[in-house]
XYZ file of N, CA and C in Angstrom:
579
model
N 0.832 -1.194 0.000
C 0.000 0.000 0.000
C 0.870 1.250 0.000
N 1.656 1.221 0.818
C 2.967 2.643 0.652
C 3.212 2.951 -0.198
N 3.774 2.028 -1.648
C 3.990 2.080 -2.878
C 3.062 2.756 -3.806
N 2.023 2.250 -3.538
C 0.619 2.666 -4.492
C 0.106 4.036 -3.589
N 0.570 4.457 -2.555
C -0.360 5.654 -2.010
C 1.003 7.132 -2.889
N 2.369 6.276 -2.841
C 3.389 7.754 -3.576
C 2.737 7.454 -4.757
N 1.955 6.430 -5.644
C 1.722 7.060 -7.006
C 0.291 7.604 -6.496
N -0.392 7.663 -5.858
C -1.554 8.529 -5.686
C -1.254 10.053 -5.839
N 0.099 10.476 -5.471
C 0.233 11.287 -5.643
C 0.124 12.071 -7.380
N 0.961 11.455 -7.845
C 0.622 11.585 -9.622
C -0.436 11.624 -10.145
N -0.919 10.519 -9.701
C -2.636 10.253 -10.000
C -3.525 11.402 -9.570
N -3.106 11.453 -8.696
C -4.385 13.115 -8.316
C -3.719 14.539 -9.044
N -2.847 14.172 -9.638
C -1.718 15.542 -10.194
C -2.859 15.179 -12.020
N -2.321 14.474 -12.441
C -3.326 14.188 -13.460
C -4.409 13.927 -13.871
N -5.179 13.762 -12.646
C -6.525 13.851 -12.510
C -7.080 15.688 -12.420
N -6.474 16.419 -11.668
C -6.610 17.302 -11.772
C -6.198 18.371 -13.127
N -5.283 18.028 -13.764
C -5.366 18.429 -14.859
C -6.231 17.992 -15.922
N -6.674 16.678 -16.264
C -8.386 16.378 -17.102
C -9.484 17.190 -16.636
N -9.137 17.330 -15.147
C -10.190 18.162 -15.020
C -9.978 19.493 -15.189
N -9.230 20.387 -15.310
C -9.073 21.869 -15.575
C -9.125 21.803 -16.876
N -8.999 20.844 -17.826
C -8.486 20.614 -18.870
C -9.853 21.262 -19.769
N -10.515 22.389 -19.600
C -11.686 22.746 -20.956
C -11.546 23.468 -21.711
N -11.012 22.593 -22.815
C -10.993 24.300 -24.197
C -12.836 24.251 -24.118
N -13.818 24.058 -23.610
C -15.153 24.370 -24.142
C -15.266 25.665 -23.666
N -14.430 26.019 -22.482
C -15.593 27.042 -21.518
C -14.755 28.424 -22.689
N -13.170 28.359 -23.160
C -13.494 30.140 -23.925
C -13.934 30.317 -25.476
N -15.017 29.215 -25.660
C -15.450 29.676 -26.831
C -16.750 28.734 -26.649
N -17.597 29.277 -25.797
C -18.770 28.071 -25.306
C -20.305 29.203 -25.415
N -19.463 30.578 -25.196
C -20.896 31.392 -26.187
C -21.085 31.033 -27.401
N -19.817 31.337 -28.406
C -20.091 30.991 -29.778
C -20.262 29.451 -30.419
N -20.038 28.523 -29.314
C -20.578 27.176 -29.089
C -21.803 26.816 -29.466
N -22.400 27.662 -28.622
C -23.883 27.569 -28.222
C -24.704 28.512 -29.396
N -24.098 29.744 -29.392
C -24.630 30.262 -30.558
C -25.193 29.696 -31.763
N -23.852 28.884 -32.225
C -23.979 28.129 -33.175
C -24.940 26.765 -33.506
N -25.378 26.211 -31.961
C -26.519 25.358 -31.962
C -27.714 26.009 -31.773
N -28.007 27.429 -32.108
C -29.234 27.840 -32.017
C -29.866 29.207 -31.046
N -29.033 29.327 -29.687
C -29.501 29.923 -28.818
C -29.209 30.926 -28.764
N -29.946 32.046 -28.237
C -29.753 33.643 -28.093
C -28.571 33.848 -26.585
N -28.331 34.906 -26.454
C -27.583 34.922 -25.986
C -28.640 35.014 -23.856
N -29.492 35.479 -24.431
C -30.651 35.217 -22.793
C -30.693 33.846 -22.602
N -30.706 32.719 -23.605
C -30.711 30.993 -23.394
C -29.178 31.061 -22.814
N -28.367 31.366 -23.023
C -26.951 30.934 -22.791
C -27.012 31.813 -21.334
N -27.269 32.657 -21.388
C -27.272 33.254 -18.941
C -28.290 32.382 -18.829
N -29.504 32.151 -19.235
C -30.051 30.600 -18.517
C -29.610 29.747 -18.204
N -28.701 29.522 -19.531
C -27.912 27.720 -18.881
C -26.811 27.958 -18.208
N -26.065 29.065 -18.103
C -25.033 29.048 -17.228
C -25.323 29.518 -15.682
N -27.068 30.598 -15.578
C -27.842 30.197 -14.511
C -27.510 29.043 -13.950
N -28.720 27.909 -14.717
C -29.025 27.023 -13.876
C -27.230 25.748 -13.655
N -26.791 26.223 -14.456
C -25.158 25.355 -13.977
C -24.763 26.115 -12.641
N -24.680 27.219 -13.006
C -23.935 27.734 -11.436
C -25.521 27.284 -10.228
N -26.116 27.551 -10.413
C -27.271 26.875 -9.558
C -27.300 25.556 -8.653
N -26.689 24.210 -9.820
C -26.688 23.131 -9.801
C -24.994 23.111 -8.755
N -24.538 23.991 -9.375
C -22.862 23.574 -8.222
C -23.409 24.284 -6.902
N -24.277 24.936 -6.477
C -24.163 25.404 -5.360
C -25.249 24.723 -4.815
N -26.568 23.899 -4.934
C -27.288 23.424 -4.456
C -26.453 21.653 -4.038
N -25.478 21.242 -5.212
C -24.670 19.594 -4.936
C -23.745 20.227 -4.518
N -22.903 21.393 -3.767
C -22.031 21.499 -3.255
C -21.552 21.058 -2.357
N -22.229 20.710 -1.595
C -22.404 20.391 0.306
C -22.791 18.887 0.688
N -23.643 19.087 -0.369
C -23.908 17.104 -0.658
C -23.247 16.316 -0.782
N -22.584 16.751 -2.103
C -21.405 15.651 -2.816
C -20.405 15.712 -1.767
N -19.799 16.816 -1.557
C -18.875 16.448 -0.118
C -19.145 15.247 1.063
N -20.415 15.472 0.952
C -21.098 14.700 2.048
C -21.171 13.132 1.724
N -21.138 13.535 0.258
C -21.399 12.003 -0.419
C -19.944 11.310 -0.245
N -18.843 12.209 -0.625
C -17.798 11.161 -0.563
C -17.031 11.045 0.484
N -17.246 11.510 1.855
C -16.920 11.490 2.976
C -17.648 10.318 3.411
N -19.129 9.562 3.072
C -19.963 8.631 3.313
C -19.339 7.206 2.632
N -19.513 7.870 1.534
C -19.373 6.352 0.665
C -17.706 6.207 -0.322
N -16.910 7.794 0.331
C -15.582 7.442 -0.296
C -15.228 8.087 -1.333
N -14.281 9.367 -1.263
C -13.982 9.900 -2.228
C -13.449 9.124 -3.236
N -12.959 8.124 -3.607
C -12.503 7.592 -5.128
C -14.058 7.782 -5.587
N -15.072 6.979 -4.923
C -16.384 6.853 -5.525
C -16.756 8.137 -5.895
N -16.468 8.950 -4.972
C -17.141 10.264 -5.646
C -16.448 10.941 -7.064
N -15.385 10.446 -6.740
C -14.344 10.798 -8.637
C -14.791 9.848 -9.272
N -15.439 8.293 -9.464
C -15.777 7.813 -10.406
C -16.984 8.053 -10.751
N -17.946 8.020 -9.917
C -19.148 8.476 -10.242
C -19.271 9.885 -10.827
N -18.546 10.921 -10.643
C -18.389 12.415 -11.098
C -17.306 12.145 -12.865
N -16.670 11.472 -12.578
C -15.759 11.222 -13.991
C -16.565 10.816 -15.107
N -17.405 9.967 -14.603
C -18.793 8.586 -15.280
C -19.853 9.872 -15.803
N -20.367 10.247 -15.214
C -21.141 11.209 -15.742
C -20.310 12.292 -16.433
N -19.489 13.156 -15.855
C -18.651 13.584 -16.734
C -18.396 13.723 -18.613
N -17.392 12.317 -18.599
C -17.668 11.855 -19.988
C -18.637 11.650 -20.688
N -19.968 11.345 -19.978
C -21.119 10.434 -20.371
C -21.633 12.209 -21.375
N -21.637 12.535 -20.142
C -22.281 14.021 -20.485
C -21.545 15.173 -21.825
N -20.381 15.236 -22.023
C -19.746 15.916 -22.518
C -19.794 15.035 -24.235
N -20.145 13.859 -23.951
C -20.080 12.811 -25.587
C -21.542 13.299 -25.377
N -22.665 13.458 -24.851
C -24.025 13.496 -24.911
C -24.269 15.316 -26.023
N -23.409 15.781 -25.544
C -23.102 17.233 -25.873
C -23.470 17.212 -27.386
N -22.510 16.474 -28.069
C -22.434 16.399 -29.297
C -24.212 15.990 -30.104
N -24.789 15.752 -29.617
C -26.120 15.364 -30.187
C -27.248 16.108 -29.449
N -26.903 17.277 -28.246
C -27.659 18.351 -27.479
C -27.935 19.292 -28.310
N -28.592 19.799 -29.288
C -29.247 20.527 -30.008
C -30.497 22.233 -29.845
N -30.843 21.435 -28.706
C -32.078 22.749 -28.256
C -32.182 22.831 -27.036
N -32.761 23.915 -26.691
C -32.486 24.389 -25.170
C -32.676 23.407 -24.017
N -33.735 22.452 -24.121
C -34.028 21.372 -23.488
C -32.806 20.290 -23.144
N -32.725 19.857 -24.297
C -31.561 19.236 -23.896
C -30.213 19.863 -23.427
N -29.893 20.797 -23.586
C -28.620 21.698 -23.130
C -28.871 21.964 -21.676
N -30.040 22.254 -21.549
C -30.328 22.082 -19.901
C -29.952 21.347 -19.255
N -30.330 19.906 -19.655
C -30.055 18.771 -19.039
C -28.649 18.371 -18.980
N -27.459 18.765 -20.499
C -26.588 18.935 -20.401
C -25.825 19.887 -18.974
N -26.037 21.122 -19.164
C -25.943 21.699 -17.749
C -26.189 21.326 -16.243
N -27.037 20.794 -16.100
C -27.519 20.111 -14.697
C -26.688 18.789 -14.455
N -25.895 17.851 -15.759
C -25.404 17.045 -15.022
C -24.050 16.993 -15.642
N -23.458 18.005 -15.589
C -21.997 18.588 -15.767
C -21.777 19.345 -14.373
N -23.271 20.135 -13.508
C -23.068 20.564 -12.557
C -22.711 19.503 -11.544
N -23.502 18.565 -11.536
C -23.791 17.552 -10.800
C -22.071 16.836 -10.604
N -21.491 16.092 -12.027
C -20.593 16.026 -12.125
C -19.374 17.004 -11.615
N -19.184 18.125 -11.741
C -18.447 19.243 -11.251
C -18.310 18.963 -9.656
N -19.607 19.055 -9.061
C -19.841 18.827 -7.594
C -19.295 17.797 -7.282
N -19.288 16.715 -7.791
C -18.774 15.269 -7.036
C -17.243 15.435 -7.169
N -16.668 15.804 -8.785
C -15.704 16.147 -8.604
C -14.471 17.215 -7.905
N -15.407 17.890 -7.502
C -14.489 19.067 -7.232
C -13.773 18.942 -5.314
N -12.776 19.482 -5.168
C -12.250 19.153 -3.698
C -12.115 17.590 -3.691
N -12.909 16.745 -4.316
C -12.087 15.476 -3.616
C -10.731 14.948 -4.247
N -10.327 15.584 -4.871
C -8.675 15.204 -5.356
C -7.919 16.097 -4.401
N -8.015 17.565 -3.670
C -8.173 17.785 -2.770
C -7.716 17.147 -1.488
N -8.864 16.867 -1.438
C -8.946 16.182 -0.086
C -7.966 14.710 -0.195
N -8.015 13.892 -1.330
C -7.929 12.669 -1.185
C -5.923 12.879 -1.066
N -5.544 14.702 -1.919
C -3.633 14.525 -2.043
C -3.771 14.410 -0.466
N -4.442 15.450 0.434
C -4.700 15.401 1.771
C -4.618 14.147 2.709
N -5.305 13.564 2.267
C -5.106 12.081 2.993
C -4.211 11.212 2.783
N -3.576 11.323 1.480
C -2.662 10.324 1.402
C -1.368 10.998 1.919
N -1.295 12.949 1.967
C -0.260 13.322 2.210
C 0.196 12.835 3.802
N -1.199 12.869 4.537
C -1.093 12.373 5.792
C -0.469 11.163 6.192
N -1.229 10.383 5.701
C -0.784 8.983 5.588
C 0.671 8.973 5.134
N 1.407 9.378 4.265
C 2.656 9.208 3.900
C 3.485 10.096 4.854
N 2.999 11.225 5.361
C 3.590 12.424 6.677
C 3.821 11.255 8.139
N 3.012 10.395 8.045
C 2.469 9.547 9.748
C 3.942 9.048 9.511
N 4.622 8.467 7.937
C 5.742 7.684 8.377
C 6.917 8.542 7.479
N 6.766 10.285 7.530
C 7.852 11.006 8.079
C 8.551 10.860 6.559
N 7.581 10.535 5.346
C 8.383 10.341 4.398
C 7.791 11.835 3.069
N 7.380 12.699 3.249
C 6.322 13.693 1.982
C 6.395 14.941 3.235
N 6.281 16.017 2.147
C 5.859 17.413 2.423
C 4.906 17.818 1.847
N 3.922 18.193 2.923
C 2.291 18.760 2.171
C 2.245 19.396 1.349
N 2.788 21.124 2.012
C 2.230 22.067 1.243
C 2.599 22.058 -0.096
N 4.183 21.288 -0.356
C 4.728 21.231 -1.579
C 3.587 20.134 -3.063
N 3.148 19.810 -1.974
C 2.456 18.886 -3.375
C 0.770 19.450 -3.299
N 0.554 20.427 -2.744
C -0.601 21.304 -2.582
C -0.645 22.072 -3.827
N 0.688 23.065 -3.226
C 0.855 24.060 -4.549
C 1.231 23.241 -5.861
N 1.730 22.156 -5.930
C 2.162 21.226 -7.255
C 0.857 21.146 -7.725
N 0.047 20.650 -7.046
C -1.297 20.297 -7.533
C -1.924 21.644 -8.248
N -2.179 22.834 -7.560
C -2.578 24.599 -8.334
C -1.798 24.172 -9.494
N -0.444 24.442 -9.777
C 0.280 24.496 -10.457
C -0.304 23.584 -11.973
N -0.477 22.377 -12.027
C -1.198 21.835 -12.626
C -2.418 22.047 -12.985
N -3.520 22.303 -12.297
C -4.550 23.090 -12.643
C -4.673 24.183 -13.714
N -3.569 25.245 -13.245
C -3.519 26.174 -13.789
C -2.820 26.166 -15.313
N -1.793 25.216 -15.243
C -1.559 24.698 -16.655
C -2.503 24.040 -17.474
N -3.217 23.396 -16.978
C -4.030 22.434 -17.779
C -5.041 23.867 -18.210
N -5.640 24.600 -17.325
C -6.600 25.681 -17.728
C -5.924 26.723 -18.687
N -4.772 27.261 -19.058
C -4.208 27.830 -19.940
C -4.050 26.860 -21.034
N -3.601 25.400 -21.461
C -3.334 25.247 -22.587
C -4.910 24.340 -22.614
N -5.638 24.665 -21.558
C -7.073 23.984 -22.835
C -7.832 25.140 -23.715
N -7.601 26.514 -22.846
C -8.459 27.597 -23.612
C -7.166 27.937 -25.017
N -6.008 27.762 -24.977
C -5.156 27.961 -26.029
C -5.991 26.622 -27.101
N -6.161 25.399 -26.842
C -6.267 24.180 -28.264
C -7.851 24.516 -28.207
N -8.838 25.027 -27.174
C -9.718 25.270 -27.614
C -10.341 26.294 -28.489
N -9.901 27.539 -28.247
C -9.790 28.529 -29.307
C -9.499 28.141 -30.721
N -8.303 27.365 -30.480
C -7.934 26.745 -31.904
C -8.960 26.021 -32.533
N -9.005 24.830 -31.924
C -9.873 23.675 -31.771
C -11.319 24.273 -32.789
N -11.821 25.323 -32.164
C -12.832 25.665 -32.540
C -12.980 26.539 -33.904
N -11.770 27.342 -33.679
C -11.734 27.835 -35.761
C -11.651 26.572 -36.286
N -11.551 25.033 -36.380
C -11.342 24.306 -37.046
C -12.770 23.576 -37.264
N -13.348 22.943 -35.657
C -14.498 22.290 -35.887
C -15.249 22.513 -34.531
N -16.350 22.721 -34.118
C -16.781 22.548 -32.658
C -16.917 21.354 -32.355
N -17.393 19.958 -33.854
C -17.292 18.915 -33.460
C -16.232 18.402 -32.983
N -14.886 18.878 -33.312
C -13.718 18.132 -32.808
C -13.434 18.332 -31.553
N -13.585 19.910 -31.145
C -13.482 20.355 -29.792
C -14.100 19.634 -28.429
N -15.477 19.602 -29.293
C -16.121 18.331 -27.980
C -15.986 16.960 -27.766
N -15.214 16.566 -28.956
C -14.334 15.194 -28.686
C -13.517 15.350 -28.269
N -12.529 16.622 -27.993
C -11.351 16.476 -27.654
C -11.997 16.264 -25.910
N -13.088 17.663 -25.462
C -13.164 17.811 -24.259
C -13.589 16.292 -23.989
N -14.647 15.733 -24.376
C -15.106 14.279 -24.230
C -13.897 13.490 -23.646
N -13.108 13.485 -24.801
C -11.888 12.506 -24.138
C -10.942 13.014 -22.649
N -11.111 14.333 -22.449
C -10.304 15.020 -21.604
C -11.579 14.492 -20.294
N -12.699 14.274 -20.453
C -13.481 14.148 -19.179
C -13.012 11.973 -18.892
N -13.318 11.494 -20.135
C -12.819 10.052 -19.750
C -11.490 9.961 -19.071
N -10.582 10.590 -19.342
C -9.235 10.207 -19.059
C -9.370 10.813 -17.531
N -10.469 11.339 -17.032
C -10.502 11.761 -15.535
C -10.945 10.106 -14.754
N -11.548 9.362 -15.818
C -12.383 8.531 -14.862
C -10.922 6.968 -14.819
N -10.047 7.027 -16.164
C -9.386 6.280 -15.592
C -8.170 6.463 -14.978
N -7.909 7.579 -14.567
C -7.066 7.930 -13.532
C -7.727 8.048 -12.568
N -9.407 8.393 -11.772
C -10.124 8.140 -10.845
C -9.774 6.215 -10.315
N -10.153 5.666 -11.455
C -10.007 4.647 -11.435
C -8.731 3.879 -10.751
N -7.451 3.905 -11.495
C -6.385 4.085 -10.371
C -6.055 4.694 -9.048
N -6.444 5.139 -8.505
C -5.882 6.162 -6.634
C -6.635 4.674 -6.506
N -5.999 4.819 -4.841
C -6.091 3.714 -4.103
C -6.416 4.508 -2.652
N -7.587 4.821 -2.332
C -7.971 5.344 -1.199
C -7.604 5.298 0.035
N -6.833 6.696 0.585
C -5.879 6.039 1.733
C -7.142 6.017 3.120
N -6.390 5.582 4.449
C -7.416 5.338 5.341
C -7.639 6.786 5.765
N -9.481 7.194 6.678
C -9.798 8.553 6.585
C -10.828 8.000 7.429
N -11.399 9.230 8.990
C -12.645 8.883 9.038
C -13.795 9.189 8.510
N -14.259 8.176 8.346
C -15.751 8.391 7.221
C -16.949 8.981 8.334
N -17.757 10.046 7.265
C -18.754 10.693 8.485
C -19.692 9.342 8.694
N -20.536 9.867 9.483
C -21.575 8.958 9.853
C -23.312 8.970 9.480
């Protein structure tokens, strides 16, 4: 288990970059434009998205403190992908809704528990005097913040070329969250009650 908790470390380093990873969000007006909607449909759906992260905010925490943050990255990765390939055939406001509500949903499960989980394993590897936290805290930003600069750089691109390609690219950028979810090996933590 010692072995597999130092690659947890990587694993949550690259997990967190699939997830910062969206060329959709700087060209996701003219995205949307382009499937139809005015620009009052597009503050609707980004309404009810920011809506959806602040109503599963508190939950999903709750959820993977219960039943286990890996679960909460696979189940958030699972929908994720599911949702972002669903994209490609979301057409009218209806369905883009639904798109929105479970990207929020997804967002929520995902968000903080890579977080939490470098947290626990940093502990766990700190108990036997071998890792430094804050250093793989800020490693982790650091990554984030890369992955969020070169996805709005290939997405910009991405998108003078095709929007269909763009949402395959993001598509694949949300799967590759679920099999690096898939790998971490959950260190020990008390679970709420």
């Amino acid at each position: 288990m010692h072995k597999k908790l130092h690659r947890n470390i990587n694993v949550i380093y690259g997990l967190a970059f699939f997830q910062s990873f969206m060329v959709i969000v700087p060209v996701i007006v003219p995205f949307f434009i382009e499937k139809g909607l005015s620009l009052a449909d597009i503050f609707y759906l980004q309404a009810v998205f920011a809506t959806v992260i602040v109503v599963f905010e508190a939950p999903s925490g709750y959820f993977a403190d219960v039943f286990g943050r890996k679960n909460a990255l696979v189940i958030g990765s699972v929908i994720h992908g599911v949702v972002y390939f669903y994209l490609n055939f979301a057409d009218e406001l209806t369905s883009l809704i639904i798109f929105e509500i479970s990207v929020g949903i997804a967002a929520s499960l995902l968000s903080g528990a890579d977080l939490t989980l470098l947290y626990d394993t940093q502990k766990t590897l700190q108990d036997e005097a071998e890792i430094e936290h804050s250093k793989a805290i800020s490693q982790l930003g650091f990554f984030r913040s890369s992955s969020e600069g070169l996805g709005a750089l290939l997405g910009g691109a991405l998108a003078l070329w095709s929007f269909e390609v763009m949402v395959m690219v993001q598509s694949a950028a949300a799967w590759m969250c679920l099999i690096l979810a898939l790998l971490i090996i959950e260190p020990p933590y008390k679970k709420s009650k």
